[in-house]
Amino acid sequence: MEKLWVLVFSVVLAWSAINPADYFTWFLEVLPAIIGLLVLLATRKSFPLTGLVYVLILVHCIILMVGGHYTYAEVPLFDWIRDSFGLARNNYDKVGHFAQGFVPAMVAREILIRKQIVLVRSWLNFLVVCFCLAFSAFYELVEWFVAVATGNAAEAFLGTQGYIWDTQSDMAFALIGAVAALLLLGRLHDCQLQRAGYIVAMDGEGRDY
């Protein structure tokens, strides 16, 4: 599983680096994926994650690398969707920001449960959503800093496409992604945690995680 994960990551990364739309934008977009890979490699023995979370992280990395290759405003499939449905913009960036909430939600959920930081399910869900919103807001601040520091060179990285509410909608999609992850994958995640022996304590109402 680990070798397959690294193989898929490496192949997509290599593809994304071949004649991207703009190398500066490519670097900015794929850098979080590369950092994520290094973190996973450093923690694979001390804190191995569940298979579900590893797969989700890989999918998120692929989303980043596809966006890096084409730029988020020019992904061909979403150009076709824009033109076919008469939309005002290429919305691939919204997929990225949805994933920015969906995937970190499961990562945060696993850490909070396994480290026994939060033992009440309702508080667990609340804090996971708060973390994802904070992470999304932090990323928007990073985009702002890059734009100020590099000027027009960061236009493709921002991918606003003239939409004045782009920052707010990005965070809204991250919020939707975080809530969707908890609703759709919570039980499956619990099962994987239980099989791995990571289910601990009670949620304050007499029910196991």
Short mmCIF file of C-alpha atoms in Angstrom, two decimals:
data_model
loop_
_atom_site.label_atom_id
_atom_site.label_comp_id
_atom_site.label_asym_id
_atom_site.label_seq_id
_atom_site.Cartn_x
_atom_site.Cartn_y
_atom_site.Cartn_z
CA MET A 1 0.00 0.00 0.00
CA GLU A 2 2.78 2.40 0.96
CA LYS A 3 4.76 1.69 -2.22
CA LEU A 4 1.67 2.08 -4.39
CA TRP A 5 0.85 5.40 -2.69
CA VAL A 6 4.35 6.76 -3.35
CA LEU A 7 4.30 5.43 -6.93
CA VAL A 8 1.00 7.14 -7.79
CA PHE A 9 2.16 10.36 -6.12
CA SER A 10 5.47 10.31 -8.00
CA VAL A 11 3.92 9.59 -11.39
CA VAL A 12 1.35 12.38 -11.09
CA LEU A 13 3.97 14.80 -9.75
CA ALA A 14 6.29 14.02 -12.68
CA TRP A 15 3.43 14.49 -15.15
CA SER A 16 2.44 17.80 -13.59
CA ALA A 17 6.02 19.08 -13.88
CA ILE A 18 6.21 18.45 -17.64
CA ASN A 19 5.51 21.73 -19.46
CA PRO A 20 3.09 23.23 -16.95
CA ALA A 21 1.27 26.43 -17.83
CA ASP A 22 3.63 28.38 -15.57
CA TYR A 23 6.48 26.98 -13.48
CA PHE A 24 6.13 29.56 -10.71
CA THR A 25 2.43 28.75 -10.31
CA TRP A 26 3.22 25.03 -10.52
CA PHE A 27 5.70 25.34 -7.67
CA LEU A 28 3.25 27.26 -5.48
CA GLU A 29 0.45 24.78 -6.09
CA VAL A 30 2.39 21.53 -5.62
CA LEU A 31 4.47 22.70 -2.66
CA PRO A 32 1.77 21.74 -0.09
CA ALA A 33 1.61 18.25 -1.64
CA ILE A 34 5.39 17.84 -1.40
CA ILE A 35 5.36 19.05 2.21
CA GLY A 36 2.56 16.60 2.94
CA LEU A 37 4.59 13.75 1.45
CA LEU A 38 7.59 14.62 3.62
CA VAL A 39 5.43 14.77 6.75
CA LEU A 40 3.85 11.39 5.98
CA LEU A 41 7.25 9.80 5.35
CA ALA A 42 8.59 11.22 8.61
CA THR A 43 5.61 9.94 10.64
CA ARG A 44 4.85 6.65 8.88
CA LYS A 45 6.37 4.60 11.71
CA SER A 46 5.68 6.77 14.76
CA PHE A 47 2.10 7.70 13.79
CA PRO A 48 0.77 5.64 10.84
CA LEU A 49 -2.64 6.78 9.67
CA THR A 50 -5.62 4.69 8.63
CA GLY A 51 -5.87 3.58 5.01
CA LEU A 52 -8.86 5.86 4.46
CA VAL A 53 -6.94 8.97 5.47
CA TYR A 54 -3.91 8.02 3.40
CA VAL A 55 -6.11 7.62 0.31
CA LEU A 56 -7.83 10.95 0.94
CA ILE A 57 -4.49 12.72 1.29
CA LEU A 58 -3.32 11.20 -2.00
CA VAL A 59 -6.48 12.38 -3.76
CA HIS A 60 -5.95 15.88 -2.36
CA CYS A 61 -2.35 15.87 -3.56
CA ILE A 62 -3.49 14.86 -7.05
CA ILE A 63 -6.00 17.73 -7.07
CA LEU A 64 -3.17 20.12 -6.20
CA MET A 65 -0.86 18.73 -8.85
CA VAL A 66 -3.49 18.87 -11.59
CA GLY A 67 -4.19 22.48 -10.63
CA GLY A 68 -0.47 23.18 -10.66
CA HIS A 69 -0.05 21.76 -14.15
CA TYR A 70 -2.87 23.67 -15.83
CA THR A 71 -3.42 26.46 -13.24
CA TYR A 72 -6.75 26.32 -11.43
CA ALA A 73 -8.44 28.65 -13.91
CA GLU A 74 -7.55 26.55 -16.96
CA VAL A 75 -8.20 22.88 -16.15
CA PRO A 76 -9.65 21.55 -19.47
CA LEU A 77 -12.49 19.47 -18.02
CA PHE A 78 -13.79 22.43 -16.07
CA ASP A 79 -13.42 24.69 -19.10
CA TRP A 80 -15.77 22.25 -20.85
CA ILE A 81 -18.18 22.31 -17.90
CA ARG A 82 -18.09 26.12 -17.91
CA ASP A 83 -18.81 26.34 -21.61
CA SER A 84 -21.42 23.56 -21.65
CA PHE A 85 -23.46 24.98 -18.79
CA GLY A 86 -22.92 28.66 -19.50
CA LEU A 87 -21.01 29.33 -16.29
CA ALA A 88 -19.08 32.52 -15.69
CA ARG A 89 -15.82 30.89 -14.65
CA ASN A 90 -13.76 27.70 -14.44
CA ASN A 91 -14.65 26.27 -11.02
CA TYR A 92 -11.85 23.73 -10.55
CA ASP A 93 -10.52 25.89 -7.69
CA LYS A 94 -13.75 25.19 -5.80
CA VAL A 95 -13.00 21.47 -6.03
CA GLY A 96 -9.63 22.22 -4.47
CA HIS A 97 -11.14 24.24 -1.65
CA PHE A 98 -13.83 21.61 -1.02
CA ALA A 99 -10.99 19.09 -0.64
CA GLN A 100 -9.21 21.59 1.60
CA GLY A 101 -12.04 21.08 4.07
CA PHE A 102 -12.91 17.44 3.33
CA VAL A 103 -9.45 15.90 3.70
CA PRO A 104 -8.06 17.91 6.66
CA ALA A 105 -11.30 17.14 8.50
CA MET A 106 -10.49 13.43 8.50
CA VAL A 107 -6.84 14.04 9.37
CA ALA A 108 -7.83 16.24 12.31
CA ARG A 109 -10.50 13.76 13.38
CA GLU A 110 -8.00 10.92 13.50
CA ILE A 111 -5.44 12.89 15.49
CA LEU A 112 -7.99 14.17 18.00
CA ILE A 113 -9.41 10.70 18.60
CA ARG A 114 -6.13 8.82 18.78
CA LYS A 115 -4.46 11.40 21.02
CA GLN A 116 -7.59 11.47 23.22
CA ILE A 117 -7.70 15.24 22.96
CA VAL A 118 -11.48 15.35 22.59
CA LEU A 119 -13.64 12.57 24.02
CA VAL A 120 -17.11 14.01 23.38
CA ARG A 121 -18.37 13.36 19.87
CA SER A 122 -20.26 16.64 19.48
CA TRP A 123 -17.20 18.63 20.55
CA LEU A 124 -15.03 16.51 18.28
CA ASN A 125 -17.12 17.42 15.24
CA PHE A 126 -17.28 21.08 16.24
CA LEU A 127 -13.53 21.39 16.71
CA VAL A 128 -12.77 19.55 13.47
CA VAL A 129 -14.92 22.03 11.55
CA CYS A 130 -13.27 24.93 13.41
CA PHE A 131 -9.84 23.59 12.50
CA CYS A 132 -10.76 23.29 8.83
CA LEU A 133 -12.13 26.83 8.71
CA ALA A 134 -8.99 28.13 10.43
CA PHE A 135 -6.80 26.21 7.99
CA SER A 136 -8.76 27.58 5.04
CA ALA A 137 -8.49 31.13 6.37
CA PHE A 138 -4.75 30.66 6.92
CA TYR A 139 -4.33 29.50 3.32
CA GLU A 140 -6.18 32.59 2.10
CA LEU A 141 -3.74 34.71 4.11
CA VAL A 142 -0.85 32.86 2.48
CA GLU A 143 -2.34 33.59 -0.96
CA TRP A 144 -2.67 37.26 0.00
CA PHE A 145 0.96 37.39 1.17
CA VAL A 146 2.20 35.76 -2.04
CA ALA A 147 0.13 38.16 -4.15
CA VAL A 148 1.53 41.19 -2.32
CA ALA A 149 5.09 39.86 -2.52
CA THR A 150 5.07 38.84 -6.18
CA GLY A 151 2.49 41.13 -7.79
CA ASN A 152 1.03 40.01 -11.11
CA ALA A 153 3.09 36.80 -11.04
CA ALA A 154 0.66 35.37 -8.46
CA GLU A 155 -2.50 36.00 -10.49
CA ALA A 156 -2.73 32.40 -11.70
CA PHE A 157 -2.04 31.15 -8.18
CA LEU A 158 -4.93 33.18 -6.79
CA GLY A 159 -7.28 32.06 -9.54
CA THR A 160 -9.95 34.61 -8.68
CA GLN A 161 -10.95 35.05 -12.36
CA GLY A 162 -12.48 38.42 -11.52
CA TYR A 163 -14.85 37.02 -8.88
CA ILE A 164 -14.94 39.54 -6.02
CA TRP A 165 -16.23 37.01 -3.49
CA ASP A 166 -13.62 34.38 -4.33
CA THR A 167 -11.99 34.38 -0.88
CA GLN A 168 -15.29 34.05 0.95
CA SER A 169 -16.57 31.33 -1.37
CA ASP A 170 -13.29 29.42 -1.01
CA MET A 171 -13.77 29.29 2.75
CA ALA A 172 -17.43 28.37 2.34
CA PHE A 173 -16.49 25.39 0.15
CA ALA A 174 -13.94 24.29 2.75
CA LEU A 175 -16.67 24.45 5.39
CA ILE A 176 -19.02 22.38 3.23
CA GLY A 177 -16.23 19.88 2.61
CA ALA A 178 -15.46 19.48 6.32
CA VAL A 179 -19.11 18.92 7.24
CA ALA A 180 -19.57 16.50 4.31
CA ALA A 181 -16.54 14.45 5.38
CA LEU A 182 -17.83 14.07 8.93
CA LEU A 183 -21.31 13.07 7.75
CA LEU A 184 -20.25 10.73 4.96
CA LEU A 185 -17.10 9.10 6.32
CA GLY A 186 -17.43 9.26 10.11
CA ARG A 187 -18.70 5.70 10.54
CA LEU A 188 -16.25 4.22 8.04
CA HIS A 189 -13.43 6.06 9.79
CA ASP A 190 -14.60 4.70 13.14
CA CYS A 191 -14.52 1.16 11.75
CA GLN A 192 -10.97 1.56 10.49
CA LEU A 193 -9.84 3.07 13.78
CA GLN A 194 -11.45 0.22 15.67
CA ARG A 195 -9.84 -2.46 13.50
CA ALA A 196 -6.47 -0.78 14.04
CA GLY A 197 -7.01 -0.68 17.81
CA TYR A 198 -7.15 3.11 18.00
CA ILE A 199 -10.69 3.51 19.37
CA VAL A 200 -10.43 4.88 22.89
CA ALA A 201 -12.49 6.19 25.81
CA MET A 202 -16.12 7.29 25.79
CA ASP A 203 -17.89 10.28 24.35
CA GLY A 204 -19.38 11.49 27.61
CA GLU A 205 -22.76 9.84 27.00
CA GLY A 206 -21.76 6.24 27.56
CA ARG A 207 -21.12 5.40 23.90
CA ASP A 208 -17.86 4.25 22.40
CA TYR A 209 -16.40 6.00 19.40
#
